[in-house]
JSON list of C-alpha atoms in Angstrom, two decimals:
[
{"chain": "A", "resi": 1, "resn": "GLN", "atom": "CA", "xyz": [-46.99, 77.46, -46.03]},
{"chain": "A", "resi": 2, "resn": "LYS", "atom": "CA", "xyz": [-44.75, 78.77, -43.25]},
{"chain": "A", "resi": 3, "resn": "ASP", "atom": "CA", "xyz": [-47.21, 77.62, -40.62]},
{"chain": "A", "resi": 4, "resn": "GLN", "atom": "CA", "xyz": [-47.44, 74.22, -42.29]},
{"chain": "A", "resi": 5, "resn": "ASN", "atom": "CA", "xyz": [-43.65, 73.91, -42.43]},
{"chain": "A", "resi": 6, "resn": "ALA", "atom": "CA", "xyz": [-43.38, 74.89, -38.78]},
{"chain": "A", "resi": 7, "resn": "LEU", "atom": "CA", "xyz": [-45.99, 72.31, -37.87]},
{"chain": "A", "resi": 8, "resn": "ILE", "atom": "CA", "xyz": [-44.16, 69.59, -39.83]},
{"chain": "A", "resi": 9, "resn": "ARG", "atom": "CA", "xyz": [-40.87, 70.60, -38.20]},
{"chain": "A", "resi": 10, "resn": "HIS", "atom": "CA", "xyz": [-42.48, 70.47, -34.78]},
{"chain": "A", "resi": 11, "resn": "GLU", "atom": "CA", "xyz": [-43.95, 67.01, -35.47]},
{"chain": "A", "resi": 12, "resn": "MET", "atom": "CA", "xyz": [-40.56, 65.78, -36.69]},
{"chain": "A", "resi": 13, "resn": "ASP", "atom": "CA", "xyz": [-38.84, 67.12, -33.58]},
{"chain": "A", "resi": 14, "resn": "PHE", "atom": "CA", "xyz": [-41.44, 65.38, -31.46]},
{"chain": "A", "resi": 15, "resn": "GLU", "atom": "CA", "xyz": [-40.95, 62.08, -33.33]},
{"chain": "A", "resi": 16, "resn": "ILE", "atom": "CA", "xyz": [-37.14, 62.37, -33.10]},
{"chain": "A", "resi": 17, "resn": "LYS", "atom": "CA", "xyz": [-37.42, 63.06, -29.38]},
{"chain": "A", "resi": 18, "resn": "ALA", "atom": "CA", "xyz": [-39.76, 60.08, -28.94]},
{"chain": "A", "resi": 19, "resn": "TYR", "atom": "CA", "xyz": [-37.39, 57.89, -31.03]},
{"chain": "A", "resi": 20, "resn": "LYS", "atom": "CA", "xyz": [-34.42, 58.94, -28.89]},
{"chain": "A", "resi": 21, "resn": "GLU", "atom": "CA", "xyz": [-36.35, 58.19, -25.74]},
{"chain": "A", "resi": 22, "resn": "ARG", "atom": "CA", "xyz": [-37.27, 54.74, -27.06]},
{"chain": "A", "resi": 23, "resn": "GLU", "atom": "CA", "xyz": [-33.65, 54.19, -28.09]},
{"chain": "A", "resi": 24, "resn": "GLU", "atom": "CA", "xyz": [-32.43, 55.20, -24.65]},
{"chain": "A", "resi": 25, "resn": "GLU", "atom": "CA", "xyz": [-35.03, 52.92, -22.99]},
{"chain": "A", "resi": 26, "resn": "LEU", "atom": "CA", "xyz": [-33.97, 50.05, -25.25]},
{"chain": "A", "resi": 27, "resn": "ALA", "atom": "CA", "xyz": [-30.31, 50.68, -24.38]},
{"chain": "A", "resi": 28, "resn": "ARG", "atom": "CA", "xyz": [-31.22, 50.71, -20.68]},
{"chain": "A", "resi": 29, "resn": "ASN", "atom": "CA", "xyz": [-33.13, 47.43, -21.11]},
{"chain": "A", "resi": 30, "resn": "ILE", "atom": "CA", "xyz": [-30.19, 45.90, -22.95]},
{"chain": "A", "resi": 31, "resn": "ASN", "atom": "CA", "xyz": [-27.75, 47.03, -20.25]},
{"chain": "A", "resi": 32, "resn": "ARG", "atom": "CA", "xyz": [-30.10, 45.74, -17.55]},
{"chain": "A", "resi": 33, "resn": "GLN", "atom": "CA", "xyz": [-30.33, 42.35, -19.28]},
{"chain": "A", "resi": 34, "resn": "LEU", "atom": "CA", "xyz": [-26.56, 42.23, -19.76]},
{"chain": "A", "resi": 35, "resn": "PHE", "atom": "CA", "xyz": [-26.09, 43.05, -16.07]},
{"chain": "A", "resi": 36, "resn": "ILE", "atom": "CA", "xyz": [-28.61, 40.39, -15.02]},
{"chain": "A", "resi": 37, "resn": "ARG", "atom": "CA", "xyz": [-26.98, 37.89, -17.38]},
{"chain": "A", "resi": 38, "resn": "SER", "atom": "CA", "xyz": [-23.55, 38.75, -16.00]},
{"chain": "A", "resi": 39, "resn": "VAL", "atom": "CA", "xyz": [-24.79, 38.31, -12.42]},
{"chain": "A", "resi": 40, "resn": "LEU", "atom": "CA", "xyz": [-26.43, 35.01, -13.32]},
{"chain": "A", "resi": 41, "resn": "TRP", "atom": "CA", "xyz": [-23.24, 33.77, -14.97]},
{"chain": "A", "resi": 42, "resn": "LYS", "atom": "CA", "xyz": [-21.26, 34.79, -11.92]},
{"chain": "A", "resi": 43, "resn": "ILE", "atom": "CA", "xyz": [-23.71, 33.02, -9.62]},
{"chain": "A", "resi": 44, "resn": "LEU", "atom": "CA", "xyz": [-23.63, 29.96, -11.86]},
{"chain": "A", "resi": 45, "resn": "GLY", "atom": "CA", "xyz": [-19.83, 30.05, -11.91]},
{"chain": "A", "resi": 46, "resn": "PHE", "atom": "CA", "xyz": [-19.78, 30.35, -8.14]},
{"chain": "A", "resi": 47, "resn": "PHE", "atom": "CA", "xyz": [-22.05, 27.33, -7.74]},
{"chain": "A", "resi": 48, "resn": "VAL", "atom": "CA", "xyz": [-19.98, 25.36, -10.27]},
{"chain": "A", "resi": 49, "resn": "LEU", "atom": "CA", "xyz": [-16.85, 26.27, -8.30]},
{"chain": "A", "resi": 50, "resn": "ILE", "atom": "CA", "xyz": [-18.53, 25.19, -5.05]},
{"chain": "A", "resi": 51, "resn": "ALA", "atom": "CA", "xyz": [-19.75, 21.96, -6.64]},
{"chain": "A", "resi": 52, "resn": "THR", "atom": "CA", "xyz": [-16.28, 21.27, -8.05]},
{"chain": "A", "resi": 53, "resn": "PHE", "atom": "CA", "xyz": [-14.70, 21.89, -4.65]},
{"chain": "A", "resi": 54, "resn": "ILE", "atom": "CA", "xyz": [-17.25, 19.63, -2.92]},
{"chain": "A", "resi": 55, "resn": "PHE", "atom": "CA", "xyz": [-16.70, 16.92, -5.56]},
{"chain": "A", "resi": 56, "resn": "TYR", "atom": "CA", "xyz": [-12.93, 17.19, -5.21]},
{"chain": "A", "resi": 57, "resn": "TYR", "atom": "CA", "xyz": [-13.20, 17.12, -1.39]},
{"chain": "A", "resi": 58, "resn": "LYS", "atom": "CA", "xyz": [-15.50, 14.09, -1.50]},
{"chain": "A", "resi": 59, "resn": "GLN", "atom": "CA", "xyz": [-13.19, 12.30, -3.94]},
{"chain": "A", "resi": 60, "resn": "LYS", "atom": "CA", "xyz": [-10.26, 13.08, -1.68]},
{"chain": "A", "resi": 61, "resn": "GLN", "atom": "CA", "xyz": [-12.20, 11.72, 1.30]},
{"chain": "A", "resi": 62, "resn": "ILE", "atom": "CA", "xyz": [-13.12, 8.57, -0.63]},
{"chain": "A", "resi": 63, "resn": "LYS", "atom": "CA", "xyz": [-9.49, 8.04, -1.68]},
{"chain": "A", "resi": 64, "resn": "GLN", "atom": "CA", "xyz": [-8.35, 8.61, 1.89]},
{"chain": "A", "resi": 65, "resn": "GLN", "atom": "CA", "xyz": [-10.92, 6.13, 3.17]},
{"chain": "A", "resi": 66, "resn": "LYS", "atom": "CA", "xyz": [-9.83, 3.63, 0.52]},
{"chain": "A", "resi": 67, "resn": "ARG", "atom": "CA", "xyz": [-6.19, 4.07, 1.52]},
{"chain": "A", "resi": 68, "resn": "GLU", "atom": "CA", "xyz": [-7.07, 3.66, 5.19]},
{"chain": "A", "resi": 69, "resn": "SER", "atom": "CA", "xyz": [-9.20, 0.60, 4.43]},
{"chain": "A", "resi": 70, "resn": "GLN", "atom": "CA", "xyz": [-6.43, -0.87, 2.28]},
{"chain": "A", "resi": 71, "resn": "LYS", "atom": "CA", "xyz": [-3.92, -0.15, 5.01]},
{"chain": "A", "resi": 72, "resn": "SER", "atom": "CA", "xyz": [-6.17, -1.76, 7.62]},
{"chain": "A", "resi": 73, "resn": "LEU", "atom": "CA", "xyz": [-6.64, -4.80, 5.39]},
{"chain": "A", "resi": 74, "resn": "GLU", "atom": "CA", "xyz": [-2.89, -5.05, 4.80]},
{"chain": "A", "resi": 75, "resn": "GLU", "atom": "CA", "xyz": [-2.20, -4.72, 8.52]},
{"chain": "A", "resi": 76, "resn": "ALA", "atom": "CA", "xyz": [-4.83, -7.34, 9.32]},
{"chain": "A", "resi": 77, "resn": "ALA", "atom": "CA", "xyz": [-3.39, -9.64, 6.65]},
{"chain": "A", "resi": 78, "resn": "ARG", "atom": "CA", "xyz": [0.12, -9.04, 7.99]},
{"chain": "A", "resi": 79, "resn": "GLU", "atom": "CA", "xyz": [-1.00, -9.77, 11.55]},
{"chain": "A", "resi": 80, "resn": "LEU", "atom": "CA", "xyz": [-2.75, -12.94, 10.39]},
{"chain": "A", "resi": 81, "resn": "ALA", "atom": "CA", "xyz": [0.34, -13.99, 8.44]},
{"chain": "A", "resi": 82, "resn": "HIS", "atom": "CA", "xyz": [2.47, -13.23, 11.51]},
{"chain": "A", "resi": 83, "resn": "GLU", "atom": "CA", "xyz": [0.26, -15.47, 13.64]},
{"chain": "A", "resi": 84, "resn": "GLN", "atom": "CA", "xyz": [0.33, -18.21, 11.01]},
{"chain": "A", "resi": 85, "resn": "LEU", "atom": "CA", "xyz": [4.10, -17.93, 10.72]},
{"chain": "A", "resi": 86, "resn": "ASN", "atom": "CA", "xyz": [4.45, -18.19, 14.51]},
{"chain": "A", "resi": 87, "resn": "ASP", "atom": "CA", "xyz": [2.14, -21.20, 14.52]},
{"chain": "A", "resi": 88, "resn": "PHE", "atom": "CA", "xyz": [4.21, -22.78, 11.74]},
{"chain": "A", "resi": 89, "resn": "LYS", "atom": "CA", "xyz": [7.41, -22.06, 13.63]},
{"chain": "A", "resi": 90, "resn": "ASN", "atom": "CA", "xyz": [6.00, -23.45, 16.87]},
{"chain": "A", "resi": 91, "resn": "SER", "atom": "CA", "xyz": [4.77, -26.58, 15.09]},
{"chain": "A", "resi": 92, "resn": "LEU", "atom": "CA", "xyz": [8.27, -27.23, 13.73]},
{"chain": "A", "resi": 93, "resn": "ILE", "atom": "CA", "xyz": [9.78, -26.71, 17.18]},
{"chain": "A", "resi": 94, "resn": "GLU", "atom": "CA", "xyz": [7.12, -28.89, 18.80]},
{"chain": "A", "resi": 95, "resn": "LYS", "atom": "CA", "xyz": [7.69, -31.70, 16.32]},
{"chain": "A", "resi": 96, "resn": "SER", "atom": "CA", "xyz": [11.43, -31.55, 16.91]},
{"chain": "A", "resi": 97, "resn": "LYS", "atom": "CA", "xyz": [10.87, -31.72, 20.67]},
{"chain": "A", "resi": 98, "resn": "ARG", "atom": "CA", "xyz": [8.63, -34.75, 20.29]},
{"chain": "A", "resi": 99, "resn": "LEU", "atom": "CA", "xyz": [11.26, -36.42, 18.17]},
{"chain": "A", "resi": 100, "resn": "GLU", "atom": "CA", "xyz": [13.91, -35.68, 20.79]},
{"chain": "A", "resi": 101, "resn": "ILE", "atom": "CA", "xyz": [11.71, -37.19, 23.51]},
{"chain": "A", "resi": 102, "resn": "LEU", "atom": "CA", "xyz": [11.07, -40.29, 21.43]},
{"chain": "A", "resi": 103, "resn": "GLU", "atom": "CA", "xyz": [14.77, -40.74, 20.70]},
{"chain": "A", "resi": 104, "resn": "SER", "atom": "CA", "xyz": [15.62, -40.44, 24.40]},
{"chain": "A", "resi": 105, "resn": "GLU", "atom": "CA", "xyz": [12.85, -42.70, 25.68]},
{"chain": "A", "resi": 106, "resn": "VAL", "atom": "CA", "xyz": [12.76, -45.45, 23.09]},
{"chain": "A", "resi": 107, "resn": "GLU", "atom": "CA", "xyz": [15.72, -47.59, 22.19]},
{"chain": "A", "resi": 108, "resn": "LEU", "atom": "CA", "xyz": [15.74, -47.60, 18.40]},
{"chain": "A", "resi": 109, "resn": "THR", "atom": "CA", "xyz": [18.50, -48.48, 16.00]},
{"chain": "A", "resi": 110, "resn": "ALA", "atom": "CA", "xyz": [19.76, -46.06, 13.38]},
{"chain": "A", "resi": 111, "resn": "ASN", "atom": "CA", "xyz": [18.09, -48.18, 10.71]},
{"chain": "A", "resi": 112, "resn": "ASP", "atom": "CA", "xyz": [14.68, -48.09, 12.34]},
{"chain": "A", "resi": 113, "resn": "GLN", "atom": "CA", "xyz": [12.25, -47.06, 9.61]},
{"chain": "A", "resi": 114, "resn": "ASP", "atom": "CA", "xyz": [9.67, -45.50, 11.97]},
{"chain": "A", "resi": 115, "resn": "LEU", "atom": "CA", "xyz": [12.20, -43.13, 13.46]},
{"chain": "A", "resi": 116, "resn": "GLU", "atom": "CA", "xyz": [13.50, -42.24, 10.02]},
{"chain": "A", "resi": 117, "resn": "ASN", "atom": "CA", "xyz": [9.97, -41.48, 8.81]},
{"chain": "A", "resi": 118, "resn": "LEU", "atom": "CA", "xyz": [9.42, -39.24, 11.83]},
{"chain": "A", "resi": 119, "resn": "ARG", "atom": "CA", "xyz": [12.66, -37.39, 11.12]},
{"chain": "A", "resi": 120, "resn": "VAL", "atom": "CA", "xyz": [11.54, -36.77, 7.53]},
{"chain": "A", "resi": 121, "resn": "LYS", "atom": "CA", "xyz": [8.23, -35.34, 8.76]},
{"chain": "A", "resi": 122, "resn": "THR", "atom": "CA", "xyz": [9.96, -33.20, 11.37]},
{"chain": "A", "resi": 123, "resn": "ILE", "atom": "CA", "xyz": [12.55, -31.39, 9.25]},
{"chain": "A", "resi": 124, "resn": "LEU", "atom": "CA", "xyz": [11.62, -28.45, 7.01]},
{"chain": "A", "resi": 125, "resn": "THR", "atom": "CA", "xyz": [10.79, -30.27, 3.77]},
{"chain": "A", "resi": 126, "resn": "GLU", "atom": "CA", "xyz": [10.56, -28.62, 0.35]},
{"chain": "A", "resi": 127, "resn": "GLY", "atom": "CA", "xyz": [6.78, -28.53, 0.49]},
{"chain": "A", "resi": 128, "resn": "GLU", "atom": "CA", "xyz": [6.83, -26.95, 3.93]},
{"chain": "A", "resi": 129, "resn": "TRP", "atom": "CA", "xyz": [9.53, -24.51, 2.81]},
{"chain": "A", "resi": 130, "resn": "VAL", "atom": "CA", "xyz": [7.26, -23.15, 0.06]},
{"chain": "A", "resi": 131, "resn": "LYS", "atom": "CA", "xyz": [4.50, -22.49, 2.61]},
{"chain": "A", "resi": 132, "resn": "PHE", "atom": "CA", "xyz": [7.01, -21.16, 5.12]},
{"chain": "A", "resi": 133, "resn": "LYS", "atom": "CA", "xyz": [8.54, -18.81, 2.53]},
{"chain": "A", "resi": 134, "resn": "GLU", "atom": "CA", "xyz": [5.12, -17.45, 1.51]},
{"chain": "A", "resi": 135, "resn": "LEU", "atom": "CA", "xyz": [4.18, -16.68, 5.13]},
{"chain": "A", "resi": 136, "resn": "PHE", "atom": "CA", "xyz": [7.62, -15.23, 5.81]},
{"chain": "A", "resi": 137, "resn": "GLU", "atom": "CA", "xyz": [7.37, -12.86, 2.82]},
{"chain": "A", "resi": 138, "resn": "ARG", "atom": "CA", "xyz": [3.93, -11.66, 3.92]},
{"chain": "A", "resi": 139, "resn": "VAL", "atom": "CA", "xyz": [5.34, -10.75, 7.34]},
{"chain": "A", "resi": 140, "resn": "HIS", "atom": "CA", "xyz": [8.80, -9.54, 6.23]},
{"chain": "A", "resi": 141, "resn": "THR", "atom": "CA", "xyz": [7.96, -8.11, 2.81]},
{"chain": "A", "resi": 142, "resn": "GLY", "atom": "CA", "xyz": [10.88, -8.03, 0.37]},
{"chain": "A", "resi": 143, "resn": "TYR", "atom": "CA", "xyz": [13.33, -9.63, 2.81]},
{"chain": "A", "resi": 144, "resn": "PHE", "atom": "CA", "xyz": [14.52, -12.36, 0.45]},
{"chain": "A", "resi": 145, "resn": "THR", "atom": "CA", "xyz": [14.91, -9.84, -2.39]},
{"chain": "A", "resi": 146, "resn": "ARG", "atom": "CA", "xyz": [17.06, -7.58, -0.20]},
{"chain": "A", "resi": 147, "resn": "LEU", "atom": "CA", "xyz": [19.02, -10.58, 1.03]},
{"chain": "A", "resi": 148, "resn": "LYS", "atom": "CA", "xyz": [19.80, -11.80, -2.50]},
{"chain": "A", "resi": 149, "resn": "SER", "atom": "CA", "xyz": [20.66, -8.24, -3.58]},
{"chain": "A", "resi": 150, "resn": "ARG", "atom": "CA", "xyz": [23.19, -7.86, -0.77]},
{"chain": "A", "resi": 151, "resn": "PHE", "atom": "CA", "xyz": [24.57, -11.41, -0.94]},
{"chain": "A", "resi": 152, "resn": "PRO", "atom": "CA", "xyz": [23.90, -12.75, -4.46]},
{"chain": "A", "resi": 153, "resn": "GLY", "atom": "CA", "xyz": [26.09, -15.83, -3.91]},
{"chain": "A", "resi": 154, "resn": "LEU", "atom": "CA", "xyz": [23.86, -17.43, -1.27]},
{"chain": "A", "resi": 155, "resn": "THR", "atom": "CA", "xyz": [22.52, -20.92, -1.87]},
{"chain": "A", "resi": 156, "resn": "GLN", "atom": "CA", "xyz": [18.91, -21.92, -1.22]},
{"chain": "A", "resi": 157, "resn": "GLY", "atom": "CA", "xyz": [20.00, -23.72, 1.95]},
{"chain": "A", "resi": 158, "resn": "GLU", "atom": "CA", "xyz": [21.80, -20.61, 3.20]},
{"chain": "A", "resi": 159, "resn": "ILE", "atom": "CA", "xyz": [18.77, -18.42, 2.42]},
{"chain": "A", "resi": 160, "resn": "ARG", "atom": "CA", "xyz": [16.64, -20.85, 4.42]},
{"chain": "A", "resi": 161, "resn": "PHE", "atom": "CA", "xyz": [19.19, -20.62, 7.22]},
{"chain": "A", "resi": 162, "resn": "PHE", "atom": "CA", "xyz": [18.91, -16.79, 7.22]},
{"chain": "A", "resi": 163, "resn": "ALA", "atom": "CA", "xyz": [15.12, -17.03, 7.48]},
{"chain": "A", "resi": 164, "resn": "LEU", "atom": "CA", "xyz": [15.32, -19.30, 10.53]},
{"chain": "A", "resi": 165, "resn": "ILE", "atom": "CA", "xyz": [17.74, -16.90, 12.23]},
{"chain": "A", "resi": 166, "resn": "LYS", "atom": "CA", "xyz": [15.38, -14.02, 11.43]},
{"chain": "A", "resi": 167, "resn": "LEU", "atom": "CA", "xyz": [12.64, -15.87, 13.32]},
{"chain": "A", "resi": 168, "resn": "SER", "atom": "CA", "xyz": [14.94, -16.27, 16.36]},
{"chain": "A", "resi": 169, "resn": "PHE", "atom": "CA", "xyz": [15.32, -20.03, 16.10]},
{"chain": "A", "resi": 170, "resn": "THR", "atom": "CA", "xyz": [17.87, -21.36, 18.58]},
{"chain": "A", "resi": 171, "resn": "ASN", "atom": "CA", "xyz": [20.76, -23.50, 17.32]},
{"chain": "A", "resi": 172, "resn": "LYS", "atom": "CA", "xyz": [19.00, -26.55, 18.74]},
{"chain": "A", "resi": 173, "resn": "ASP", "atom": "CA", "xyz": [15.69, -25.75, 17.07]},
{"chain": "A", "resi": 174, "resn": "MET", "atom": "CA", "xyz": [17.41, -24.98, 13.77]},
{"chain": "A", "resi": 175, "resn": "ALA", "atom": "CA", "xyz": [19.28, -28.26, 13.91]},
{"chain": "A", "resi": 176, "resn": "ALA", "atom": "CA", "xyz": [16.06, -30.20, 14.48]},
{"chain": "A", "resi": 177, "resn": "THR", "atom": "CA", "xyz": [14.19, -28.23, 11.81]},
{"chain": "A", "resi": 178, "resn": "LEU", "atom": "CA", "xyz": [16.88, -28.73, 9.18]},
{"chain": "A", "resi": 179, "resn": "GLY", "atom": "CA", "xyz": [17.54, -32.32, 10.19]},
{"chain": "A", "resi": 180, "resn": "VAL", "atom": "CA", "xyz": [21.20, -31.80, 11.26]},
{"chain": "A", "resi": 181, "resn": "GLY", "atom": "CA", "xyz": [23.13, -31.79, 14.51]},
{"chain": "A", "resi": 182, "resn": "PRO", "atom": "CA", "xyz": [23.77, -28.65, 16.64]},
{"chain": "A", "resi": 183, "resn": "GLY", "atom": "CA", "xyz": [27.45, -28.81, 15.70]},
{"chain": "A", "resi": 184, "resn": "ALA", "atom": "CA", "xyz": [26.50, -28.50, 12.03]},
{"chain": "A", "resi": 185, "resn": "ILE", "atom": "CA", "xyz": [24.63, -25.26, 12.80]},
{"chain": "A", "resi": 186, "resn": "ARG", "atom": "CA", "xyz": [27.68, -23.74, 14.46]},
{"chain": "A", "resi": 187, "resn": "THR", "atom": "CA", "xyz": [29.85, -24.82, 11.55]},
{"chain": "A", "resi": 188, "resn": "MET", "atom": "CA", "xyz": [27.37, -23.35, 9.06]},
{"chain": "A", "resi": 189, "resn": "LYS", "atom": "CA", "xyz": [27.38, -20.02, 10.87]},
{"chain": "A", "resi": 190, "resn": "SER", "atom": "CA", "xyz": [31.17, -19.92, 10.89]},
{"chain": "A", "resi": 191, "resn": "ARG", "atom": "CA", "xyz": [31.36, -20.77, 7.18]},
{"chain": "A", "resi": 192, "resn": "LEU", "atom": "CA", "xyz": [28.74, -18.15, 6.32]},
{"chain": "A", "resi": 193, "resn": "LEU", "atom": "CA", "xyz": [30.67, -15.45, 8.18]},
{"chain": "A", "resi": 194, "resn": "LYS", "atom": "CA", "xyz": [33.79, -16.32, 6.19]},
{"chain": "A", "resi": 195, "resn": "LYS", "atom": "CA", "xyz": [31.91, -16.62, 2.90]},
{"chain": "A", "resi": 196, "resn": "LEU", "atom": "CA", "xyz": [30.28, -13.22, 3.36]},
{"chain": "A", "resi": 197, "resn": "ASP", "atom": "CA", "xyz": [33.55, -11.70, 4.58]},
{"chain": "A", "resi": 198, "resn": "LEU", "atom": "CA", "xyz": [31.97, -10.78, 7.91]},
{"chain": "A", "resi": 199, "resn": "ASP", "atom": "CA", "xyz": [34.31, -12.68, 10.20]},
{"chain": "A", "resi": 200, "resn": "GLY", "atom": "CA", "xyz": [35.10, -10.47, 13.20]},
{"chain": "A", "resi": 201, "resn": "LYS", "atom": "CA", "xyz": [32.97, -7.53, 12.05]},
{"chain": "A", "resi": 202, "resn": "LEU", "atom": "CA", "xyz": [29.36, -8.47, 12.79]},
{"chain": "A", "resi": 203, "resn": "SER", "atom": "CA", "xyz": [27.58, -11.50, 14.13]},
{"chain": "A", "resi": 204, "resn": "LEU", "atom": "CA", "xyz": [25.33, -13.38, 11.74]},
{"chain": "A", "resi": 205, "resn": "GLU", "atom": "CA", "xyz": [22.33, -12.39, 13.84]},
{"chain": "A", "resi": 206, "resn": "GLU", "atom": "CA", "xyz": [23.24, -8.69, 13.48]},
{"chain": "A", "resi": 207, "resn": "VAL", "atom": "CA", "xyz": [23.55, -9.07, 9.71]},
{"chain": "A", "resi": 208, "resn": "VAL", "atom": "CA", "xyz": [20.17, -10.78, 9.55]},
{"chain": "A", "resi": 209, "resn": "GLU", "atom": "CA", "xyz": [18.52, -7.92, 11.45]},
{"chain": "A", "resi": 210, "resn": "GLU", "atom": "CA", "xyz": [20.20, -5.26, 9.27]},
{"chain": "A", "resi": 211, "resn": "ILE", "atom": "CA", "xyz": [18.64, -6.56, 6.06]}
]
């Protein structure tokens, strides 16, 4: 009975030892898998971080390219508008010069209808003013808004007068464009200086350039 008990005890010790070894092996396997899983998650996280950075960088590049493209388009549009505005200005000046030549070369009475029709076509009409104003705003963005903000009491005619000064029209060209005499231009400048309380402080041209 003693021998049998010893044998049973020995077998149990052997089984317990084997069980502990299997348990230790299982624990090692679990730890190994956890380590591998942790490494894989870290690698995955690293790649996600890299991908996020690349995506963010590419998006930033795309936005930068869009801004540069938009800026280039705006500059091209502004240059085109500037050319169109210059052409418009030159056409007004050219028409006024042709009218002056006709008046000096041809003897026409004040009631002559042909001359009157030519004068109407030469001056800056309302239809032309709308086109002129649109081109002017594309070149000098926000100028009329700033002008009205600084001098809210200006009339439409005075605003038009400011725009012509901004484009460096001479008194003679302004007179022809607006359909008045050169003396009227000088009078208008003097009245504007008094109206805006600028008499003796700044010239009208300096005020125009400040805005």
